[in-house]
Short mmCIF file of C-alpha atoms and ligand atoms in Angstrom, two decimals:
data_model
loop_
_atom_site.label_atom_id
_atom_site.label_comp_id
_atom_site.label_asym_id
_atom_site.label_seq_id
_atom_site.Cartn_x
_atom_site.Cartn_y
_atom_site.Cartn_z
CA UNK A 379 -28.86 -0.58 -13.65
CA UNK A 380 -25.20 -1.46 -13.16
CA UNK A 381 -22.83 1.53 -13.34
CA UNK A 382 -21.10 1.83 -16.73
CA UNK A 383 -17.35 1.96 -17.34
CA UNK A 384 -17.78 5.67 -18.03
CA UNK A 385 -19.22 6.13 -14.55
CA UNK A 386 -16.16 4.52 -13.00
CA UNK A 387 -13.80 6.79 -14.94
CA UNK A 388 -15.76 9.83 -13.83
CA UNK A 389 -15.74 8.57 -10.24
CA UNK A 390 -11.96 8.09 -10.39
CA UNK A 391 -11.48 11.63 -11.70
CA UNK A 392 -13.66 12.97 -8.88
CA UNK A 393 -11.82 10.86 -6.29
CA UNK A 394 -8.46 12.21 -7.43
CA UNK A 395 -9.69 15.81 -7.57
CA UNK A 396 -11.72 15.95 -4.34
CA UNK A 397 -9.95 13.47 -2.03
CA UNK A 398 -6.36 13.31 -3.25
CA UNK A 399 -5.29 16.55 -4.99
CA UNK A 400 -7.52 18.65 -2.72
CA UNK A 401 -5.61 17.33 0.33
CA UNK A 402 -2.24 18.34 -1.04
CA UNK A 403 -1.01 15.33 -3.06
CA UNK A 404 0.85 16.93 -5.95
CA UNK A 405 3.00 14.18 -7.53
CA UNK A 406 1.76 14.18 -11.15
CA UNK A 407 2.74 10.54 -11.87
CA UNK A 408 0.90 9.39 -8.77
CA UNK A 409 -2.24 11.41 -9.60
CA UNK A 410 -2.19 9.98 -13.13
CA UNK A 411 -1.78 6.41 -11.84
CA UNK A 412 -4.75 6.90 -9.49
CA UNK A 413 -6.86 8.21 -12.38
CA UNK A 414 -5.93 5.10 -14.33
CA UNK A 415 -6.07 2.09 -11.94
CA UNK A 416 -9.66 0.70 -11.72
CA UNK A 417 -9.98 0.50 -7.95
CA UNK A 418 -13.45 -1.08 -8.15
CA UNK A 419 -11.90 -4.26 -9.62
CA UNK A 420 -9.96 -4.72 -6.36
CA UNK A 421 -13.11 -5.18 -4.23
CA UNK A 422 -16.00 -7.62 -4.48
CA UNK A 423 -18.75 -6.67 -6.98
CA UNK A 424 -21.22 -5.74 -4.21
CA UNK A 425 -18.79 -2.95 -3.20
CA UNK A 426 -18.08 -1.61 -6.71
CA UNK A 427 -20.23 1.47 -6.17
CA UNK A 428 -18.32 2.32 -2.95
CA UNK A 429 -14.86 1.79 -4.43
CA UNK A 430 -14.18 5.50 -5.01
CA UNK A 431 -15.50 6.72 -1.65
CA UNK A 432 -13.31 8.38 0.96
CA UNK A 433 -12.80 5.40 3.30
CA UNK A 434 -11.29 1.91 3.59
CA UNK A 435 -13.35 -1.10 2.49
CA UNK A 436 -13.42 -4.71 3.66
CA UNK A 437 -11.71 -7.41 1.60
CA UNK A 438 -11.51 -11.17 2.23
CA UNK A 439 -9.87 -12.66 5.35
CA UNK A 440 -11.18 -9.78 7.52
CA UNK A 441 -8.62 -7.39 6.00
CA UNK A 442 -9.08 -3.98 4.36
CA UNK A 443 -8.20 -2.05 1.24
CA UNK A 444 -6.95 1.26 2.64
CA UNK A 445 -8.61 4.65 2.11
CA UNK A 446 -7.48 6.04 -1.29
CA UNK A 447 -5.98 9.16 0.31
CA UNK A 448 -3.91 7.07 2.76
CA UNK A 449 -2.48 5.03 -0.13
CA UNK A 450 -1.66 8.26 -1.99
CA UNK A 451 -0.08 9.84 1.08
CA UNK A 452 2.22 6.87 1.71
CA UNK A 453 3.20 6.65 -1.94
CA UNK A 454 3.95 10.37 -2.18
CA UNK A 455 6.26 10.09 0.86
CA UNK A 456 8.36 7.52 -1.04
CA UNK A 457 8.95 10.04 -3.89
CA UNK A 458 9.51 7.30 -6.49
CA UNK A 459 11.08 8.34 -9.80
CA UNK A 460 10.44 5.15 -11.79
CA UNK A 461 13.78 3.35 -11.37
CA UNK A 462 13.29 1.78 -7.96
CA UNK A 463 12.93 -1.79 -6.75
CA UNK A 464 10.23 -1.64 -4.07
CA UNK A 465 9.30 -4.13 -1.34
CA UNK A 466 5.64 -4.01 -0.34
CA UNK A 467 4.49 -5.79 2.81
CA UNK A 468 0.76 -6.56 2.90
CA UNK A 469 -0.45 -7.04 -0.68
CA UNK A 470 -4.10 -7.18 0.41
CA UNK A 471 -6.28 -6.62 -2.66
CA UNK A 472 -3.31 -5.66 -4.86
CA UNK A 473 -4.60 -2.10 -5.49
CA UNK A 474 -1.53 -0.39 -4.03
CA UNK A 475 0.66 -2.94 -5.85
CA UNK A 476 -0.92 -1.82 -9.14
CA UNK A 477 -0.12 1.82 -8.34
CA UNK A 478 3.44 0.92 -7.34
CA UNK A 479 3.89 -0.95 -10.61
CA UNK A 480 3.07 2.29 -12.45
CA UNK A 481 5.50 4.30 -10.31
CA UNK A 482 8.66 2.17 -10.08
CA UNK A 483 10.64 -0.46 -11.99
CA UNK A 484 9.71 -3.60 -10.03
CA UNK A 485 7.61 -4.53 -7.00
CA UNK A 486 8.10 -7.48 -4.68
CA UNK A 487 4.98 -7.83 -2.59
CA UNK A 488 4.44 -10.19 0.37
CA UNK A 489 1.04 -11.24 1.73
CA UNK A 490 0.47 -13.62 4.65
CA UNK A 491 -2.89 -14.95 3.40
CA UNK A 492 -2.51 -17.26 0.36
CA UNK A 493 -6.10 -16.52 -0.78
CA UNK A 494 -5.47 -12.74 -0.89
CA UNK A 495 -2.15 -13.23 -2.68
CA UNK A 496 -3.81 -15.45 -5.29
CA UNK A 497 -6.69 -13.03 -5.92
CA UNK A 498 -4.37 -10.03 -6.12
CA UNK A 499 -2.14 -11.85 -8.59
CA UNK A 500 -5.15 -12.69 -10.79
CA UNK A 501 -6.32 -9.06 -10.79
CA UNK A 502 -2.90 -7.66 -11.70
CA UNK A 503 -2.42 -10.30 -14.39
CA UNK A 504 -5.88 -9.50 -15.82
CA UNK A 505 -4.89 -5.81 -16.02
CA UNK A 506 -1.77 -6.73 -18.01
CA UNK A 507 0.63 -5.63 -15.26
CA UNK A 508 3.91 -7.56 -15.32
CA UNK A 509 6.59 -5.85 -13.22
CA UNK A 510 5.75 -7.51 -9.91
CA UNK A 511 6.08 -10.70 -7.89
CA UNK A 512 3.70 -11.68 -5.12
CA UNK A 513 5.06 -13.95 -2.43
CA UNK A 514 3.10 -15.68 0.32
CA UNK A 515 4.45 -15.53 3.87
CA UNK A 516 5.42 -13.39 6.80
CA UNK A 517 6.87 -10.15 5.44
CA UNK A 518 7.55 -8.55 8.83
CA UNK A 519 11.26 -9.40 8.53
CA UNK A 520 11.37 -8.43 4.85
CA UNK A 521 13.20 -10.41 2.21
CA UNK A 522 16.89 -10.45 3.23
CA UNK A 523 17.86 -12.62 0.25
CA UNK A 524 16.52 -10.03 -2.21
CA UNK A 525 17.69 -6.86 -0.37
CA UNK A 526 18.59 -4.02 -0.64
CA UNK A 527 15.43 -2.16 -1.69
CA UNK A 528 15.16 1.45 -2.81
CA UNK A 529 11.85 1.73 -0.98
CA UNK A 530 9.76 -0.36 1.41
CA UNK A 531 6.07 0.24 2.05
CA UNK A 532 4.38 -1.55 4.94
CA UNK A 533 0.57 -1.54 4.87
CA UNK A 534 -0.04 -3.00 8.33
CA UNK A 535 0.83 -1.57 11.74
CA UNK A 536 3.90 -2.88 13.62
CA UNK A 537 4.35 -2.75 17.41
CA UNK A 538 7.80 -1.18 16.86
CA UNK A 539 10.13 -0.36 13.98
CA UNK A 540 11.40 -3.70 12.56
CA UNK A 541 15.20 -3.40 12.46
CA UNK A 542 15.52 -6.01 9.71
CA UNK A 543 13.37 -3.86 7.40
CA UNK A 544 15.54 -0.80 8.11
CA UNK A 545 18.64 -2.88 7.33
CA UNK A 546 17.18 -3.89 3.95
CA UNK A 547 16.94 -0.28 2.73
CA UNK A 548 19.60 0.85 0.29
CA UNK A 549 21.57 4.04 1.02
CA UNK A 550 19.14 6.88 0.22
CA UNK A 551 16.21 4.46 0.49
CA UNK A 552 12.89 5.30 2.14
CA UNK A 553 10.35 3.26 4.09
CA UNK A 554 6.83 4.15 5.20
CA UNK A 555 5.36 2.10 8.03
CA UNK A 556 2.52 2.58 10.54
CA UNK A 557 3.71 2.06 14.13
CA UNK A 558 1.82 1.60 17.36
CA UNK A 559 2.28 4.22 20.06
CA UNK A 560 1.13 5.20 23.51
CA UNK A 561 0.02 3.16 26.48
CA UNK A 562 -1.30 -0.25 25.35
CA UNK A 563 -0.70 0.80 21.75
CA UNK A 564 -3.67 3.16 21.97
CA UNK A 565 -2.90 4.86 18.66
CA UNK A 566 -0.85 4.42 15.50
CA UNK A 567 1.31 6.88 13.66
CA UNK A 568 2.79 6.74 10.20
CA UNK A 569 6.55 7.14 10.04
CA UNK A 570 8.92 7.72 7.16
CA UNK A 571 12.37 6.19 7.65
CA UNK A 572 15.24 7.43 5.47
CA UNK A 573 18.60 5.67 5.31
CA UNK A 574 21.15 8.42 4.91
CA UNK A 575 24.79 9.14 5.82
CA UNK A 576 25.25 5.82 7.57
CA UNK A 577 22.16 6.22 9.77
CA UNK A 578 18.37 6.28 9.82
CA UNK A 579 16.25 9.44 10.02
CA UNK A 580 12.71 8.93 11.30
CA UNK A 581 9.99 11.47 10.43
CA UNK A 582 6.56 11.36 12.05
CA UNK A 583 3.80 11.79 9.49
CA UNK A 584 0.54 11.78 11.44
CA UNK A 585 -2.06 9.52 13.03
CA UNK A 586 -3.36 6.54 11.05
CA UNK A 587 -5.35 3.33 11.50
CA UNK A 588 -4.21 0.02 9.96
CA UNK A 589 -4.76 -3.69 10.55
CA UNK A 590 -1.91 -5.31 12.54
CA UNK A 591 1.31 -6.60 11.00
CA UNK A 592 1.26 -10.22 12.19
CA UNK A 593 4.54 -12.12 12.29
CA UNK A 594 8.08 -12.47 13.57
CA UNK A 595 8.73 -8.70 13.84
CA UNK A 596 5.06 -7.79 14.22
CA UNK A 597 2.28 -8.89 16.56
CA UNK A 598 2.11 -12.56 17.49
CA UNK A 599 -1.61 -12.72 16.60
CA UNK A 600 -4.41 -10.44 15.32
N1 LIG B 467 -2.49 -1.96 0.46
C1 LIG B 467 -3.44 -3.05 0.41
C2 LIG B 467 -4.45 -2.85 -0.70
O1 LIG B 467 -4.24 -1.96 -1.54
O2 LIG B 467 -5.42 -3.60 -0.74
C3 LIG B 467 -4.15 -3.21 1.73
C4 LIG B 467 -3.31 -3.85 2.75
S1 LIG B 467 -4.19 -4.31 4.19
C5 LIG B 467 -4.48 -2.78 4.98
C6 LIG B 467 -2.88 -5.04 5.11
C7 LIG B 467 -2.45 -6.39 4.62
O3 LIG B 467 -1.27 -6.79 5.33
C8 LIG B 467 -3.47 -7.49 4.85
O4 LIG B 467 -3.80 -8.10 3.64
C9 LIG B 467 -2.75 -8.46 5.79
O5 LIG B 467 -3.10 -9.81 5.58
C10 LIG B 467 -1.31 -8.18 5.45
N2 LIG B 467 -0.34 -8.57 6.47
C11 LIG B 467 -0.40 -8.42 7.82
N3 LIG B 467 0.72 -8.89 8.40
C12 LIG B 467 1.52 -9.36 7.39
C13 LIG B 467 2.81 -9.96 7.35
N4 LIG B 467 3.54 -10.19 8.44
N5 LIG B 467 3.32 -10.28 6.14
C14 LIG B 467 2.60 -10.07 5.00
N6 LIG B 467 1.37 -9.51 4.98
C15 LIG B 467 0.84 -9.15 6.16
#
């Protein structure tokens, strides 16, 4: 028997309660968006029943849709109030893009794989979401022609902080990005960069694991 729509709603409620709110995510708009966005539609049908579990899942092109809590954690760090223009790097399945669209005014999202960008665009369109653009290409240097951005969210790990992304933040803007650390990039940590008072403040937000950011200001290959 295939799980009913009701089952998915119940699973979303449980995911938000047990994985997201229980770990300290308190932003009410974010919790509501996560209760609303049908995460199972962002994975292949064989993975529908795993879509609300507490871990990342594979998507096409050997990439991943991040663990729900990790998406929530990064989004909460950005503290969006609904008026922002946000640059997202690494569209992947489009799940995080859908959440961003509920939390800010407009999302520009860049994905390096045309097939992922196309699928994500179809999903968002099918859900009636309109306040986004998906672009295909290397997002590691951002989108200088469209800058500045109130927030930037990078969903793939960079070898070091890309200066061009920092420069594309507006005054008061925030960026979350996973960065490699340690000898031979043995681990990754999430950082929050804030552009304030003419400078950049970098906060360390814990250990994470992401696929590599591949491009000009990222790794040269996977
Ligand atoms: N947040 C996404 C979701 O909800 O499905 C998951 C993103 S996945 C962890 C990281 C994505 O970053 C992959 O789809 C990968 O192809 C993409 N990526 C890696 N390097 C990139 C680059 N330089 N520019 C754009 N996208 C990139």
